[in-house]
PDB file of C-alpha atoms in Angstrom:
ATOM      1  CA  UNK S   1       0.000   0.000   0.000  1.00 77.00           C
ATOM      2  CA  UNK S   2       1.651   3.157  -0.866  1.00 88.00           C
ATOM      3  CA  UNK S   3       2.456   5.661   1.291  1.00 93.00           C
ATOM      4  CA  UNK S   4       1.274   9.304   0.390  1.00 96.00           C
ATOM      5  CA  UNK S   5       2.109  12.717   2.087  1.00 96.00           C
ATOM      6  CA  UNK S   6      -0.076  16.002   0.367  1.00 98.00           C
ATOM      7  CA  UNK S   7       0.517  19.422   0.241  1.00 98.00           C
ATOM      8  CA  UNK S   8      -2.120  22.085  -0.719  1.00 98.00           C
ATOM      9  CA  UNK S   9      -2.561  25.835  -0.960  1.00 97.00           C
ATOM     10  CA  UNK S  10      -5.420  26.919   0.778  1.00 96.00           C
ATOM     11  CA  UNK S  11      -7.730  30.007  -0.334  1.00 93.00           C
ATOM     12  CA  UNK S  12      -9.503  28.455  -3.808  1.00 93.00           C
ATOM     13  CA  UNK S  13      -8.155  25.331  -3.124  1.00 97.00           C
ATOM     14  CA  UNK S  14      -8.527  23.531  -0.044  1.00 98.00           C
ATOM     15  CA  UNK S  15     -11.233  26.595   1.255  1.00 96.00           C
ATOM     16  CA  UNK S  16     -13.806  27.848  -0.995  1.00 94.00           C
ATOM     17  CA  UNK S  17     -12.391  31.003  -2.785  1.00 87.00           C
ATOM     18  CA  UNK S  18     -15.664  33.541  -1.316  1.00 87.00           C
ATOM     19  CA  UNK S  19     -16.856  31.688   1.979  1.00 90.00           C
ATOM     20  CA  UNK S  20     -12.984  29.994   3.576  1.00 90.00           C
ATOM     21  CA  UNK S  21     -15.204  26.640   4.030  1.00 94.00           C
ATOM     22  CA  UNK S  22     -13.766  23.080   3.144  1.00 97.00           C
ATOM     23  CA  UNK S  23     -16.771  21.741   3.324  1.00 96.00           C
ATOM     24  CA  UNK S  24     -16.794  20.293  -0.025  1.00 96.00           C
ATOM     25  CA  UNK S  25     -14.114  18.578   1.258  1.00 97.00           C
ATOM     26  CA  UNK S  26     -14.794  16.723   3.617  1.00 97.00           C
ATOM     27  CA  UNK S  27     -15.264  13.046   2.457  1.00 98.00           C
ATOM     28  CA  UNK S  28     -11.216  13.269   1.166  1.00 98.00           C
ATOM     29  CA  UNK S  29     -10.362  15.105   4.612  1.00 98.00           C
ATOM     30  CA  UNK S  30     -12.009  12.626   6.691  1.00 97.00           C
ATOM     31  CA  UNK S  31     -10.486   9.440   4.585  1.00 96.00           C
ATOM     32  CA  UNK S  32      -6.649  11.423   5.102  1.00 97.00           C
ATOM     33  CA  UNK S  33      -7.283  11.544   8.534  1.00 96.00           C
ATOM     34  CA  UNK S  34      -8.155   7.754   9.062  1.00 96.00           C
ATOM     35  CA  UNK S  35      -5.243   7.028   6.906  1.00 95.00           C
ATOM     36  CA  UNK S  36      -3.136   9.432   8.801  1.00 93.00           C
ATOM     37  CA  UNK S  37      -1.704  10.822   5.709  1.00 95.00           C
ATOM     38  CA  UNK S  38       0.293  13.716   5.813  1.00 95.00           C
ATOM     39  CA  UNK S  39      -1.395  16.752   4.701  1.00 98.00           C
ATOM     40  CA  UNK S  40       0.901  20.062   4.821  1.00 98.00           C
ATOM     41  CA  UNK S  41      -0.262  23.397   4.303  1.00 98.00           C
ATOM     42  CA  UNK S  42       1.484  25.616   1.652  1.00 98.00           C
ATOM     43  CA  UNK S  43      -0.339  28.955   1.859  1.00 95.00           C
ATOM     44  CA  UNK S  44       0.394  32.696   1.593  1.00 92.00           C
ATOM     45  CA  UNK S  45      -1.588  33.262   4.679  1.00 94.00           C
ATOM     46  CA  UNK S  46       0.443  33.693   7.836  1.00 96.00           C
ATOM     47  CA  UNK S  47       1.541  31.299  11.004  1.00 96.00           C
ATOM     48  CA  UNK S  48      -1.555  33.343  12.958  1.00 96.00           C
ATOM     49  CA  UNK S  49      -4.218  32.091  10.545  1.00 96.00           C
ATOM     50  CA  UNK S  50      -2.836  28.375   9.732  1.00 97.00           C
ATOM     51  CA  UNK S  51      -2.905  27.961  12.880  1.00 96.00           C
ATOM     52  CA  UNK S  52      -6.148  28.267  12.906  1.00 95.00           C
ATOM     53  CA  UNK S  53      -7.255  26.881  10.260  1.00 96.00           C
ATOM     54  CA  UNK S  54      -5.237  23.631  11.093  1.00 96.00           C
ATOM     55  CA  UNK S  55      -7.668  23.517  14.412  1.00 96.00           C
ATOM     56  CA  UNK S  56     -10.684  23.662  12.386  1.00 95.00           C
ATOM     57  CA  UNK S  57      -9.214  20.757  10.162  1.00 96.00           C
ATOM     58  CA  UNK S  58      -8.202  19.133  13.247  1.00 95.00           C
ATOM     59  CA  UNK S  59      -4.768  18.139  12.582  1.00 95.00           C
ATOM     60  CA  UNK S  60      -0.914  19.192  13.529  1.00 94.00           C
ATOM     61  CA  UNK S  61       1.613  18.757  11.000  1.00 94.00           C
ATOM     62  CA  UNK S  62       4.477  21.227   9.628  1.00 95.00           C
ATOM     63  CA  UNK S  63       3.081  24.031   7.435  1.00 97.00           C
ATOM     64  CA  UNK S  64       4.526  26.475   4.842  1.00 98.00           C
ATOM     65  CA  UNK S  65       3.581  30.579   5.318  1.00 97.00           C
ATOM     66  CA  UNK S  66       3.263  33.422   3.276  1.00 95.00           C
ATOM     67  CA  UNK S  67       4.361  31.444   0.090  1.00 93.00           C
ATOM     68  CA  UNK S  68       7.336  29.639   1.380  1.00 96.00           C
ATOM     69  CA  UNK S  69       8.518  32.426   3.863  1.00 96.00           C
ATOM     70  CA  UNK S  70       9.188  29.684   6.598  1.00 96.00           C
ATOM     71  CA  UNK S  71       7.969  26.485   7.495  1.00 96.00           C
ATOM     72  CA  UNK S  72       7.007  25.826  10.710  1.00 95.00           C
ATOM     73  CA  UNK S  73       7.545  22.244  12.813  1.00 93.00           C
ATOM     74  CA  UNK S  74       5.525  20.644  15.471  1.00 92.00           C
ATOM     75  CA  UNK S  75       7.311  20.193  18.700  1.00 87.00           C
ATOM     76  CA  UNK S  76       7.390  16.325  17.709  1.00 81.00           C
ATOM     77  CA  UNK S  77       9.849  17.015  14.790  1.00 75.00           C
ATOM     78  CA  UNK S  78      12.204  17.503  17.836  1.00 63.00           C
ATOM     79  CA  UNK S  79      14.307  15.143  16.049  1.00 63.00           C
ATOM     80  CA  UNK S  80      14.544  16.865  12.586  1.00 64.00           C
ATOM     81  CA  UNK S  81      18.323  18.685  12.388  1.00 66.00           C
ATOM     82  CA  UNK S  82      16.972  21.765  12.804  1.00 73.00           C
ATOM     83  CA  UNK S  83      19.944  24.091  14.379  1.00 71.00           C
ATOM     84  CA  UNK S  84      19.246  27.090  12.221  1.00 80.00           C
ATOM     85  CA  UNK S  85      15.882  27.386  13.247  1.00 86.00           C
ATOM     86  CA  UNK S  86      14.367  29.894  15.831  1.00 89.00           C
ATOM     87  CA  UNK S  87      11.680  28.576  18.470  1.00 88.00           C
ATOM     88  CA  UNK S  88       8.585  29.990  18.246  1.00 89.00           C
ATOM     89  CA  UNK S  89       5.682  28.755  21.064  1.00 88.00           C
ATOM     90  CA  UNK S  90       5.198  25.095  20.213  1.00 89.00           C
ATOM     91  CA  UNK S  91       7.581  25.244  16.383  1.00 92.00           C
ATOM     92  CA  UNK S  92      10.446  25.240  15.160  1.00 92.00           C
ATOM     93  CA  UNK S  93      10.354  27.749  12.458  1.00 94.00           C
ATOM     94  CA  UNK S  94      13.025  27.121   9.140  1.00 93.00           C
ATOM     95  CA  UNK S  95      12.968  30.515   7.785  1.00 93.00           C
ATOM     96  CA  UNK S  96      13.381  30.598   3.551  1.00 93.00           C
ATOM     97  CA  UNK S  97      12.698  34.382   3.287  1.00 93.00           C
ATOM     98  CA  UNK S  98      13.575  38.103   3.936  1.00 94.00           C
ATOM     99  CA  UNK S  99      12.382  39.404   7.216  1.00 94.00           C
ATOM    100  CA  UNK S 100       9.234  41.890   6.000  1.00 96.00           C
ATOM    101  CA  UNK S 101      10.987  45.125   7.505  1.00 96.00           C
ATOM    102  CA  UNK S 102      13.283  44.691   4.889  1.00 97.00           C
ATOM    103  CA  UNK S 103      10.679  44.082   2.670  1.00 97.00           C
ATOM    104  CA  UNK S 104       8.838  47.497   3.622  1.00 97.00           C
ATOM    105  CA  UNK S 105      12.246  49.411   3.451  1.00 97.00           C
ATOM    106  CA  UNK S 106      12.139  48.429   0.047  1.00 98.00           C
ATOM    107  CA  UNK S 107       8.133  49.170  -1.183  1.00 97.00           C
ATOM    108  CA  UNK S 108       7.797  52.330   0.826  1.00 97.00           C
ATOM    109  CA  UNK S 109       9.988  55.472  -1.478  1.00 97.00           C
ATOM    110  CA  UNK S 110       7.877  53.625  -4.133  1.00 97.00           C
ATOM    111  CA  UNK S 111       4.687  53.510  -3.328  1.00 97.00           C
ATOM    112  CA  UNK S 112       3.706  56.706  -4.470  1.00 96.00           C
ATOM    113  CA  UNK S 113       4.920  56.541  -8.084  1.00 96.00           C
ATOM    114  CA  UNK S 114       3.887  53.389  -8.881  1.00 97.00           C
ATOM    115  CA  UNK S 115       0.287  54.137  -7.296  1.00 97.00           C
ATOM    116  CA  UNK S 116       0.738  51.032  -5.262  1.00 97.00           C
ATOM    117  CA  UNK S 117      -0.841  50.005  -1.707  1.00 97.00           C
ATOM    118  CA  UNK S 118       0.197  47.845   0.679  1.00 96.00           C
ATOM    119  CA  UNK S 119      -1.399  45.808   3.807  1.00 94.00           C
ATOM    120  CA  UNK S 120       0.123  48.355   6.006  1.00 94.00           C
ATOM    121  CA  UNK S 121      -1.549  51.256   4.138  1.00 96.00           C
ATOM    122  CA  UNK S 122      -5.192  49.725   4.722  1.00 95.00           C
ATOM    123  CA  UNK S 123      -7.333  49.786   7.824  1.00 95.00           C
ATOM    124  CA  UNK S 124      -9.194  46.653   9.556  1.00 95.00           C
ATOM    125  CA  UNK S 125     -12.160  47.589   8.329  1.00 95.00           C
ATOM    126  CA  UNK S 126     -10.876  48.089   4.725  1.00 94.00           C
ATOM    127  CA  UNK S 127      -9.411  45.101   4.546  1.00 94.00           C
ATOM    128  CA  UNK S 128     -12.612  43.585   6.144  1.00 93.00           C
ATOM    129  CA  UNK S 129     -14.755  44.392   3.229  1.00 91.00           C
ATOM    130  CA  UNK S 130     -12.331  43.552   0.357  1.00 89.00           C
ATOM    131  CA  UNK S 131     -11.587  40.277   1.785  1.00 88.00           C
ATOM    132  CA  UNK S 132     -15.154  39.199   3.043  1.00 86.00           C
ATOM    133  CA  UNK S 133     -13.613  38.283   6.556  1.00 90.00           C
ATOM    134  CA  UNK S 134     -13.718  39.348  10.369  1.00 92.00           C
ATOM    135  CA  UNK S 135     -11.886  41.840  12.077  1.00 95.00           C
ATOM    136  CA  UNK S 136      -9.970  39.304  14.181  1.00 94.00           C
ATOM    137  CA  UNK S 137      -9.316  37.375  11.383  1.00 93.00           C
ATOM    138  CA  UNK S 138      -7.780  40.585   9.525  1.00 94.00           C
ATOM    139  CA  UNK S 139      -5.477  40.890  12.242  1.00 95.00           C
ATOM    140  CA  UNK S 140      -4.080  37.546  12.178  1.00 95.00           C
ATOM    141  CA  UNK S 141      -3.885  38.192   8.514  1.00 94.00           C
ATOM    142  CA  UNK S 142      -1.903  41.296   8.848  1.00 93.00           C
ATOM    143  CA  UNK S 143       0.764  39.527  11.210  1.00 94.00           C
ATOM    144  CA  UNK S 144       3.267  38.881   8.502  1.00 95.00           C
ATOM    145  CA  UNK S 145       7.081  38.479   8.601  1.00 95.00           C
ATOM    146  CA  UNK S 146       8.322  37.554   5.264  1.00 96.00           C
ATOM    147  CA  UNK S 147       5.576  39.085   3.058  1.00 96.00           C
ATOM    148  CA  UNK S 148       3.412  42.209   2.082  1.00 96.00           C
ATOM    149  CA  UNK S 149       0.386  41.992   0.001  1.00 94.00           C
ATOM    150  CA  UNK S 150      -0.463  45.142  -2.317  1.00 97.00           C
ATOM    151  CA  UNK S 151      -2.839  46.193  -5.131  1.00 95.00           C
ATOM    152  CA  UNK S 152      -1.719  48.778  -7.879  1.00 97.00           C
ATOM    153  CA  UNK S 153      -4.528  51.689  -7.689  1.00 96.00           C
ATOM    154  CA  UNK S 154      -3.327  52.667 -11.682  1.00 94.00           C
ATOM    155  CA  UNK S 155      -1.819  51.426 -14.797  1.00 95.00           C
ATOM    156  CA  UNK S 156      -1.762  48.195 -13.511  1.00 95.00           C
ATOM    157  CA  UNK S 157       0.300  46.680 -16.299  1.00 94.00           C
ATOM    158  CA  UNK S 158       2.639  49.006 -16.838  1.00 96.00           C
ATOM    159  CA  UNK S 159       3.196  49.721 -12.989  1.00 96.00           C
ATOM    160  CA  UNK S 160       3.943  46.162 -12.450  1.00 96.00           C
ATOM    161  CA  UNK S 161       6.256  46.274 -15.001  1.00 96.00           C
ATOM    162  CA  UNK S 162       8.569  48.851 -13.424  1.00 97.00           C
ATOM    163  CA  UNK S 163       8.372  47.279  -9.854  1.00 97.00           C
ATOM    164  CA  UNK S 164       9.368  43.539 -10.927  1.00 96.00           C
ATOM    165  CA  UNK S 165      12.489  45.585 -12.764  1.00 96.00           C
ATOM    166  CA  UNK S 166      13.262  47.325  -9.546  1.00 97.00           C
ATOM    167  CA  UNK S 167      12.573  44.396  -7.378  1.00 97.00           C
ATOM    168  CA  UNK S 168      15.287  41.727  -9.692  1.00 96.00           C
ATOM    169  CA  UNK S 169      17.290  44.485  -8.957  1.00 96.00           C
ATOM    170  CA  UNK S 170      17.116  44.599  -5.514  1.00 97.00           C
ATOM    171  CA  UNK S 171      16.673  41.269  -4.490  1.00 96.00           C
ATOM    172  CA  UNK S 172      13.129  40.905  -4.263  1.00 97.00           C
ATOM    173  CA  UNK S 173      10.626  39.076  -6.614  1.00 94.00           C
ATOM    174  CA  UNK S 174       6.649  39.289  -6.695  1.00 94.00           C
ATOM    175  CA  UNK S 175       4.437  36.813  -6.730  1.00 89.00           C
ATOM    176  CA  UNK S 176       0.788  37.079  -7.797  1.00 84.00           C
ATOM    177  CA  UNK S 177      -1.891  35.814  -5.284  1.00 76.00           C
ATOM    178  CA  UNK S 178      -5.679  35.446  -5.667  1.00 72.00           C
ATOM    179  CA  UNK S 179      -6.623  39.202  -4.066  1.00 81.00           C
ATOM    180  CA  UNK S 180      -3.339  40.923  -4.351  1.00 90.00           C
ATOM    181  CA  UNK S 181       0.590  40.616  -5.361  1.00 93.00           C
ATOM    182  CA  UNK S 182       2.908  39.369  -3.003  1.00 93.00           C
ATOM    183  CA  UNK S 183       6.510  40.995  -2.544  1.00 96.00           C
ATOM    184  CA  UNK S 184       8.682  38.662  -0.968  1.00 95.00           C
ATOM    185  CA  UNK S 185      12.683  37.563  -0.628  1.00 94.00           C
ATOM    186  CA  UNK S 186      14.049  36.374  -4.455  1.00 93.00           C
ATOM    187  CA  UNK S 187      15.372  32.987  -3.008  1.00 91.00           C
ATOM    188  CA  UNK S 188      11.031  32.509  -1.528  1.00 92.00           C
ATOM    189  CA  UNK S 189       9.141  30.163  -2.709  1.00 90.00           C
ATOM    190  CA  UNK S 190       6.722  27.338  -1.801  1.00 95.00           C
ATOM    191  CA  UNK S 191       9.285  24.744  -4.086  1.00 96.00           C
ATOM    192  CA  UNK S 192      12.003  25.446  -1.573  1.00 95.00           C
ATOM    193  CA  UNK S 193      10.165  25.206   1.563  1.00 96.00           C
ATOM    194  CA  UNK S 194       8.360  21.803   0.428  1.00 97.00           C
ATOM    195  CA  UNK S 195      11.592  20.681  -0.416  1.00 96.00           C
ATOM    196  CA  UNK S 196      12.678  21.001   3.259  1.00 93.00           C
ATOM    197  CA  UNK S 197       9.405  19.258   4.741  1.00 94.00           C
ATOM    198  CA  UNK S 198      10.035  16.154   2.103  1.00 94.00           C
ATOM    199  CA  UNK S 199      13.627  15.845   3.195  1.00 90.00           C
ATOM    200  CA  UNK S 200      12.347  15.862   6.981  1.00 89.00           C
ATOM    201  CA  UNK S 201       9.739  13.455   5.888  1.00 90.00           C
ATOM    202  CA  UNK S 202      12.485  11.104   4.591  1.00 87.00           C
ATOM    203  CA  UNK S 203      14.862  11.470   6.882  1.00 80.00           C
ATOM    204  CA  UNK S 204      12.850  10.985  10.237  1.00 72.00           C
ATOM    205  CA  UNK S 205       8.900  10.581   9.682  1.00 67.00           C
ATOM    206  CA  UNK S 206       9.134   6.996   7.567  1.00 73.00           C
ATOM    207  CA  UNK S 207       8.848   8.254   4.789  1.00 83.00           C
ATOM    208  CA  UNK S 208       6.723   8.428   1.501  1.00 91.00           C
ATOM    209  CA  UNK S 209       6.292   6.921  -1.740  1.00 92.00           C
ATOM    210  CA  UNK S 210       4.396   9.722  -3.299  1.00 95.00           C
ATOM    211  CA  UNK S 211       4.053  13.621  -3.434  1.00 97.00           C
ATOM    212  CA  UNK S 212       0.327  15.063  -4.226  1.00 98.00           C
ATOM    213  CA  UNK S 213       0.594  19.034  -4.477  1.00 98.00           C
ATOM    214  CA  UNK S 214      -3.082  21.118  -5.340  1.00 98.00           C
ATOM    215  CA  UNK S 215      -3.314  24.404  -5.664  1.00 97.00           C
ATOM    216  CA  UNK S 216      -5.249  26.657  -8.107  1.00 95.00           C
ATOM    217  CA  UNK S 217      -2.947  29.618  -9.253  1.00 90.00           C
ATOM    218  CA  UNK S 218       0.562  30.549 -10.611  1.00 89.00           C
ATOM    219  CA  UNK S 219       2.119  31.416  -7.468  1.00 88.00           C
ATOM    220  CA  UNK S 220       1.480  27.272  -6.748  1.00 94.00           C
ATOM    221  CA  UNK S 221       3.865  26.514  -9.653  1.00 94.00           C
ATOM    222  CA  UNK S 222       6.886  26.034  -7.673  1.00 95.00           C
ATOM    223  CA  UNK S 223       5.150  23.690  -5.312  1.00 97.00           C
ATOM    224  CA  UNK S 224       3.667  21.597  -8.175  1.00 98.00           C
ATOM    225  CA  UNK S 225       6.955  21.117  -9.315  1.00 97.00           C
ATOM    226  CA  UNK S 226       8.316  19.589  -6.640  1.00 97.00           C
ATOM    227  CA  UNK S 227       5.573  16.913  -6.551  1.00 98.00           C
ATOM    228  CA  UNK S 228       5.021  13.449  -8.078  1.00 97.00           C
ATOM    229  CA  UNK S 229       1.472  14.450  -8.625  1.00 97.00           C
ATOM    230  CA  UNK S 230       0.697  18.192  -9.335  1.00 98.00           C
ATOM    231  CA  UNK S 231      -3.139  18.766  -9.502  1.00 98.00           C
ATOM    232  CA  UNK S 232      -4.523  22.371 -10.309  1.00 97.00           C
ATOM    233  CA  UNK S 233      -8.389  22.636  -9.238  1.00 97.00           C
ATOM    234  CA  UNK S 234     -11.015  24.669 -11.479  1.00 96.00           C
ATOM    235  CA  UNK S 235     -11.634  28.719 -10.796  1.00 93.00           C
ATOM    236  CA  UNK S 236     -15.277  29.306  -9.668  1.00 91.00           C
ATOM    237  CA  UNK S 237     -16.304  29.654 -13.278  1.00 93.00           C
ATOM    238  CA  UNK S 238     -15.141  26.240 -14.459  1.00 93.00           C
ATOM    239  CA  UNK S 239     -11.595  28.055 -15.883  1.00 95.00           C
ATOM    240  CA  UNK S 240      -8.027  26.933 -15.012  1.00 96.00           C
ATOM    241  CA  UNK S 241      -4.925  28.990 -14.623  1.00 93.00           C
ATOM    242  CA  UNK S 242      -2.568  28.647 -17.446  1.00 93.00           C
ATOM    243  CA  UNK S 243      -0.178  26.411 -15.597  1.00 93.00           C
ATOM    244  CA  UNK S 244       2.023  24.311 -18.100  1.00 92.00           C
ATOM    245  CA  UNK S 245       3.931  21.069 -16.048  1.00 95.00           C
ATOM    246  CA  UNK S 246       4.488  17.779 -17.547  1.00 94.00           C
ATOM    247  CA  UNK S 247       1.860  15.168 -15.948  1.00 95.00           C
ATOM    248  CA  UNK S 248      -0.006  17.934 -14.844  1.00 97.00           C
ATOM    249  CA  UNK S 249      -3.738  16.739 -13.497  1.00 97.00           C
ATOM    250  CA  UNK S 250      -7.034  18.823 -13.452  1.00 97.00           C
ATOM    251  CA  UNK S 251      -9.104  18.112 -10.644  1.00 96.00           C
ATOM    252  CA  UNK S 252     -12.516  18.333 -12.786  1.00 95.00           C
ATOM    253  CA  UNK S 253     -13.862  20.974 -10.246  1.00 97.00           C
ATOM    254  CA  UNK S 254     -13.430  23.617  -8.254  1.00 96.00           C
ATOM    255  CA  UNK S 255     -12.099  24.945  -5.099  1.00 95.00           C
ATOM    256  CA  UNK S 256     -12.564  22.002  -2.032  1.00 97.00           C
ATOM    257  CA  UNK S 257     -14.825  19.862  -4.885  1.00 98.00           C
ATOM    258  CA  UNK S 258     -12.029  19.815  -7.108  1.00 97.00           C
ATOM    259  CA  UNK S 259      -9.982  18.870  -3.994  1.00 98.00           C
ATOM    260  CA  UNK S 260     -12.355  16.024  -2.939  1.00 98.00           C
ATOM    261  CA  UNK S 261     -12.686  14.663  -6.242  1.00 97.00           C
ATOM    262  CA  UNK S 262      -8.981  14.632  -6.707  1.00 96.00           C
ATOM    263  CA  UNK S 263      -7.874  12.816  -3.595  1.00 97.00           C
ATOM    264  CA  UNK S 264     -10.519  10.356  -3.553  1.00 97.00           C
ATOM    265  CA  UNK S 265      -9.411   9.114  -7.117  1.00 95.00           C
ATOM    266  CA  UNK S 266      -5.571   8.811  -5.383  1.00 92.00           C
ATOM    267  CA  UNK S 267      -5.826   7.697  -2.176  1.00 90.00           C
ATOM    268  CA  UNK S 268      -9.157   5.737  -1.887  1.00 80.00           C
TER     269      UNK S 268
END
């Protein structure tokens, strides 16, 4: 019987892209729980909100924030070489990326040219309404260390055209996300960090005999490639993003439906 661990992004993936819920889900949840297959977060959320939703889920392994910023370990991974990484509560915390004050250094002389705005520019109750979510859970959102989301206000195109220059330049990259582009460290990805959770896998959990990765959008690429079975899941309106990977799957849905269908096929 073969041995699976799976990694998803969240937001249109795992949880519906307008309500958060996985209950579509649940049939493929509920079967990788009995099997106690790995399932490892990869999401550009932050540590505050996986957290979270790995209690509603009801399950504790290492996860992957703000698109490969750091992966965090369970105290249980005690065992995992893990001397460069910082404790944090009950983790051990691997971090891939740039710390985000650097990351703000660098956005802030240009915000105003490039008619761009960031997380730290928008209030609670801002945020609230563009992203359809609680105040608390805006908070957790906005607790980021290796990230910052922003929008362009104008020229969209052509704005985003001068920032990536300046950003190569500089050391930085930009990633885009469902809601907003993501500036982050140029060595950050979710390839890297799922890279470090398979060798920990190997190395001291038993092992595997096969990656699934899911995710819905571009900035999952990286993670699909570092799987033996990439699966992209449908956009509300039955589209898929323009991902090109050899053996690449679609899920036949979308969001958590896509997700169900997909792991059922695998792992039933």
């Amino acid at each position: 019987m073969q041995k699976f661990i799976i990694f998803t992004d969240l937001d249109g993936t795992l949880l519906d892209h307008e309500t958060y819920s996985f209950a579509g889900a649940e049939e493929a949840l509920s079967l990788v729980k009995s099997k106690n297959i790995p399932l490892i977060v990869v999401t550009s959320k932050t540590s505050a909100e996986v957290l979270d939703v790995q209690e509603r889920l009801g399950i504790s392994y290492p996860f992957i924030v703000e698109n490969g910023g750091a992966v965090f370990f369970p105290e249980r991974f005690a065992d995992f070489d893990c001397s460069d990484c910082e404790k944090q509560n009950n983790y051990f915390v691997k971090t891939v990326g740039i710390e985000r004050e650097k990351i703000l250094n660098f956005l802030e002389p240009l915000k105003f040219n490039l008619r761009i705005r960031s997380f730290v520019d928008f209030s609670d109750d801002e945020l609230s309404k563009l992203m359809d979510m609680n105040i608390e859970e805006i908070q957790k959102s906005k607790k980021r260390e290796f990230s910052e989301p922003f929008i362009f206000l104008e020229n969209e195109d052509e704005n985003f055209n001068l920032l990536q220059k300046k950003a190569q330049e500089d050391g930085f990259k930009i990633l885009k996300g469902g809601r907003f582009y993501h500036l982050v460290g140029c060595l950050q990805d979710k390839g890297e960090a799922v890279k470090i959770v398979k060798d920990a896998y190997r190395l001291k959990k038993g092992g595997f005999d096969k990656s699934i990765g899911i995710g819905d959008s571009m900035n999952d690429l990286e993670m699909l490639k570092q799987v033996d079975i990439p699966v992209i899941v449908a956009k509300k309106n039955g589209t898929y993003e323009n991902i090109q990977l050899p053996g690449l799957i679609k899920a036949g849905a979308a969001g958590p439906e896509g997700w169900n269908k997909v792991v059922l096929n695998y792992i039933l």
